[in-house]
mmCIF file of C-alpha atoms in Angstrom:
data_model
loop_
_atom_site.group_PDB
_atom_site.id
_atom_site.type_symbol
_atom_site.label_atom_id
_atom_site.label_comp_id
_atom_site.label_asym_id
_atom_site.label_seq_id
_atom_site.Cartn_x
_atom_site.Cartn_y
_atom_site.Cartn_z
ATOM 1 C CA VAL A 1249 19.096 -2.109 -23.265
ATOM 2 C CA LYS A 1250 20.489 -5.639 -22.696
ATOM 3 C CA ASP A 1251 17.802 -8.348 -22.299
ATOM 4 C CA TYR A 1252 19.656 -9.829 -19.398
ATOM 5 C CA GLU A 1253 23.001 -9.953 -17.551
ATOM 6 C CA LEU A 1254 25.049 -12.928 -16.258
ATOM 7 C CA ARG A 1255 25.960 -12.322 -12.601
ATOM 8 C CA GLN A 1256 28.281 -14.265 -10.417
ATOM 9 C CA TYR A 1257 27.179 -14.488 -6.747
ATOM 10 C CA GLU A 1258 29.435 -15.639 -3.941
ATOM 11 C CA THR A 1259 28.399 -18.076 -1.314
ATOM 12 C CA ALA A 1260 26.212 -16.238 1.217
ATOM 13 C CA LYS A 1261 23.747 -16.657 4.011
ATOM 14 C CA TRP A 1262 20.117 -15.719 3.761
ATOM 15 C CA VAL A 1263 17.326 -15.765 6.328
ATOM 16 C CA SER A 1264 14.247 -17.501 4.891
ATOM 17 C CA THR A 1265 10.873 -18.898 5.511
ATOM 18 C CA VAL A 1266 8.600 -21.144 3.436
ATOM 19 C CA ILE A 1267 4.907 -20.211 3.143
ATOM 20 C CA ARG A 1268 2.728 -23.109 1.926
ATOM 21 C CA GLY A 1269 -0.649 -23.184 0.249
ATOM 22 C CA GLU A 1270 -1.199 -19.389 -0.170
ATOM 23 C CA THR A 1271 -1.163 -17.255 -3.274
ATOM 24 C CA GLN A 1272 2.167 -15.851 -4.119
ATOM 25 C CA LYS A 1273 1.037 -12.415 -3.129
ATOM 26 C CA GLU A 1274 -0.244 -13.554 0.243
ATOM 27 C CA ALA A 1275 2.925 -15.774 0.775
ATOM 28 C CA MET A 1276 5.151 -12.695 0.127
ATOM 29 C CA ARG A 1277 3.140 -10.649 2.689
ATOM 30 C CA GLN A 1278 3.261 -13.343 5.363
ATOM 31 C CA GLY A 1279 6.915 -14.260 4.695
ATOM 32 C CA PHE A 1280 7.968 -10.652 4.719
ATOM 33 C CA TRP A 1281 6.517 -10.047 8.208
ATOM 34 C CA LYS A 1282 8.032 -13.284 9.590
ATOM 35 C CA LEU A 1283 11.516 -12.165 8.337
ATOM 36 C CA PHE A 1284 10.924 -8.536 9.379
ATOM 37 C CA HIS A 1285 10.174 -9.793 12.960
ATOM 38 C CA TYR A 1286 13.442 -11.761 12.927
ATOM 39 C CA ILE A 1287 15.488 -8.663 11.972
ATOM 40 C CA GLN A 1288 13.525 -6.601 14.520
ATOM 41 C CA GLY A 1289 14.940 -8.871 17.315
ATOM 42 C CA LYS A 1290 12.978 -12.173 17.188
ATOM 43 C CA ASN A 1291 16.226 -14.109 17.340
ATOM 44 C CA GLU A 1292 18.367 -15.795 20.055
ATOM 45 C CA LYS A 1293 20.451 -12.663 20.658
ATOM 46 C CA GLU A 1294 17.403 -10.379 20.569
ATOM 47 C CA MET A 1295 19.508 -8.339 18.194
ATOM 48 C CA LYS A 1296 18.228 -5.792 15.658
ATOM 49 C CA ILE A 1297 19.620 -6.300 12.248
ATOM 50 C CA ASP A 1298 19.582 -3.840 9.375
ATOM 51 C CA MET A 1299 17.096 -4.559 6.535
ATOM 52 C CA THR A 1300 18.923 -5.452 3.389
ATOM 53 C CA VAL A 1301 17.970 -5.998 -0.243
ATOM 54 C CA PRO A 1302 16.960 -7.792 -2.186
ATOM 55 C CA VAL A 1303 13.966 -9.614 -0.790
ATOM 56 C CA THR A 1304 13.752 -12.787 -2.865
ATOM 57 C CA CYS A 1305 10.987 -15.224 -3.498
ATOM 58 C CA LEU A 1306 11.619 -18.738 -4.861
ATOM 59 C CA VAL A 1307 8.993 -19.766 -7.392
ATOM 60 C CA LYS A 1308 8.893 -23.357 -8.451
ATOM 61 C CA SER A 1309 6.766 -24.406 -11.404
ATOM 62 C CA GLY A 1310 3.591 -26.261 -10.401
ATOM 63 C CA CYS A 1311 4.251 -25.695 -6.679
ATOM 64 C CA THR A 1312 2.342 -23.623 -4.230
ATOM 65 C CA ASP A 1313 5.235 -23.353 -1.675
ATOM 66 C CA PHE A 1314 7.045 -20.043 -1.791
ATOM 67 C CA LYS A 1315 10.358 -19.372 -0.057
ATOM 68 C CA ILE A 1316 10.849 -15.813 0.985
ATOM 69 C CA SER A 1317 14.285 -14.614 1.972
ATOM 70 C CA PHE A 1318 16.260 -11.592 3.202
ATOM 71 C CA PHE A 1319 19.949 -11.245 2.555
ATOM 72 C CA VAL A 1320 21.917 -11.356 5.825
ATOM 73 C CA PRO A 1321 23.984 -8.145 6.112
ATOM 74 C CA PHE A 1322 27.746 -8.583 5.589
ATOM 75 C CA GLU A 1323 28.700 -7.992 9.194
ATOM 76 C CA HIS A 1324 26.428 -10.923 10.327
ATOM 77 C CA GLN A 1325 27.426 -13.372 7.503
ATOM 78 C CA ASP A 1326 29.814 -15.291 9.670
ATOM 79 C CA SER A 1327 27.355 -15.975 12.505
ATOM 80 C CA PRO A 1328 23.815 -14.715 11.971
ATOM 81 C CA PRO A 1329 21.744 -14.870 15.234
ATOM 82 C CA GLN A 1330 19.484 -17.959 15.179
ATOM 83 C CA PRO A 1331 15.794 -17.335 14.626
ATOM 84 C CA THR A 1332 13.464 -18.166 17.467
ATOM 85 C CA ASP A 1333 10.443 -18.652 15.188
ATOM 86 C CA SER A 1334 10.586 -22.323 14.046
ATOM 87 C CA ASP A 1335 9.279 -21.256 10.593
ATOM 88 C CA VAL A 1336 12.395 -19.073 10.017
ATOM 89 C CA PHE A 1337 15.780 -20.499 9.142
ATOM 90 C CA ILE A 1338 19.245 -19.453 8.083
ATOM 91 C CA GLU A 1339 20.360 -20.975 4.764
ATOM 92 C CA GLU A 1340 23.625 -20.818 2.927
ATOM 93 C CA ARG A 1341 23.339 -20.474 -0.812
ATOM 94 C CA LYS A 1342 26.281 -21.723 -2.749
ATOM 95 C CA ALA A 1343 28.113 -19.491 -5.233
ATOM 96 C CA ALA A 1344 26.248 -19.493 -8.496
ATOM 97 C CA ALA A 1345 25.989 -17.913 -11.940
ATOM 98 C CA LEU A 1346 22.572 -16.264 -12.498
ATOM 99 C CA PHE A 1347 20.783 -14.843 -15.511
ATOM 100 C CA VAL A 1348 19.163 -11.614 -14.379
ATOM 101 C CA ARG A 1349 16.461 -9.609 -16.071
ATOM 102 C CA SER A 1350 15.652 -6.231 -14.505
ATOM 103 C CA PHE A 1351 12.455 -4.145 -14.805
ATOM 104 C CA GLY A 1352 10.868 -1.175 -13.043
ATOM 105 C CA GLY A 1353 7.476 -0.324 -11.523
ATOM 106 C CA PHE A 1354 5.454 -2.190 -8.966
ATOM 107 C CA ALA A 1355 5.924 -5.894 -9.416
ATOM 108 C CA SER A 1356 2.876 -8.177 -9.019
ATOM 109 C CA PRO A 1357 3.311 -12.010 -9.105
ATOM 110 C CA GLU A 1358 1.796 -11.807 -12.666
ATOM 111 C CA LYS A 1359 4.397 -9.212 -13.700
ATOM 112 C CA TYR A 1360 7.236 -11.308 -12.243
ATOM 113 C CA ALA A 1361 5.959 -14.427 -14.051
ATOM 114 C CA GLY A 1362 5.743 -12.465 -17.332
ATOM 115 C CA GLU A 1363 9.279 -11.187 -16.939
ATOM 116 C CA ALA A 1364 10.551 -14.632 -16.073
ATOM 117 C CA GLU A 1365 8.863 -16.105 -19.168
ATOM 118 C CA ALA A 1366 10.511 -13.336 -21.300
ATOM 119 C CA LEU A 1367 13.906 -14.116 -19.815
ATOM 120 C CA ALA A 1368 13.480 -17.894 -20.331
ATOM 121 C CA ARG A 1369 12.477 -17.276 -23.946
ATOM 122 C CA THR A 1370 15.581 -15.083 -24.573
ATOM 123 C CA LEU A 1371 17.872 -17.708 -23.005
ATOM 124 C CA ARG A 1372 16.445 -20.512 -25.046
ATOM 125 C CA ASN A 1373 16.749 -18.472 -28.241
ATOM 126 C CA ARG A 1374 20.424 -17.799 -27.414
ATOM 127 C CA GLY A 1375 21.096 -21.477 -26.505
ATOM 128 C CA GLN A 1376 21.961 -20.601 -22.972
ATOM 129 C CA PRO A 1377 21.242 -23.673 -20.730
ATOM 130 C CA PHE A 1378 19.550 -22.787 -17.402
ATOM 131 C CA HIS A 1379 17.532 -24.487 -14.681
ATOM 132 C CA GLU A 1380 14.004 -24.019 -16.088
ATOM 133 C CA ASP A 1381 11.967 -25.468 -13.248
ATOM 134 C CA PHE A 1382 12.325 -22.550 -10.821
ATOM 135 C CA PHE A 1383 13.218 -18.885 -10.670
ATOM 136 C CA TYR A 1384 13.702 -16.172 -8.048
ATOM 137 C CA THR A 1385 11.983 -12.879 -7.860
ATOM 138 C CA ALA A 1386 14.046 -10.102 -6.358
ATOM 139 C CA GLY A 1387 12.682 -6.779 -5.052
ATOM 140 C CA TYR A 1388 14.907 -3.905 -4.093
ATOM 141 C CA ASP A 1389 12.515 -1.187 -2.830
ATOM 142 C CA SER A 1390 10.326 -0.540 0.079
ATOM 143 C CA PRO A 1391 6.578 -0.438 -0.748
ATOM 144 C CA PHE A 1392 6.665 3.341 -0.055
ATOM 145 C CA LYS A 1393 9.072 4.097 -2.850
ATOM 146 C CA LEU A 1394 7.130 5.346 -5.866
ATOM 147 C CA PHE A 1395 9.660 6.052 -8.515
ATOM 148 C CA ASN A 1396 12.672 4.425 -10.117
ATOM 149 C CA ARG A 1397 11.789 1.089 -8.610
ATOM 150 C CA HIS A 1398 14.007 -1.891 -9.373
ATOM 151 C CA ASN A 1399 12.907 -5.568 -9.627
ATOM 152 C CA GLU A 1400 14.639 -8.600 -11.027
ATOM 153 C CA VAL A 1401 13.978 -12.164 -11.958
ATOM 154 C CA TRP A 1402 16.762 -14.742 -11.699
ATOM 155 C CA TYR A 1403 17.366 -18.049 -13.448
ATOM 156 C CA PHE A 1404 20.293 -20.205 -12.488
ATOM 157 C CA LYS A 1405 22.836 -20.980 -15.257
ATOM 158 C CA LYS A 1406 23.477 -24.755 -15.863
#
């Protein structure tokens, strides 16, 4: 098993919300529902949008703000409907190279942090420069899926 992979992502739009001053677990929960309401029709076109994966969470060291995001489906990438909740926004993430570490099971914030630490350690050992002050968590499964779950942590390559 490889410790990590280097993945190239194209420029893409995500729908996001920032939850402040909560635990990561609570931020994930609140953020998920805000974004879920957006795809259920809480947007200017009152349009239902398919749920996509992954759901990401931006974790910045020493910071209690967490940015939760859903990937905007390909058919809406050109012009995603604008959110009507002022806490929800569309963001364009530039193309980037990411170091990705994958793991299974149910991922808690502690588990994500541990995996990110392991990835950071591997990258340092291999002399791979990366942005160390933040990482993304990425979840690919519904809470109801019990087996063969897939989670990732991402660091951006420098």
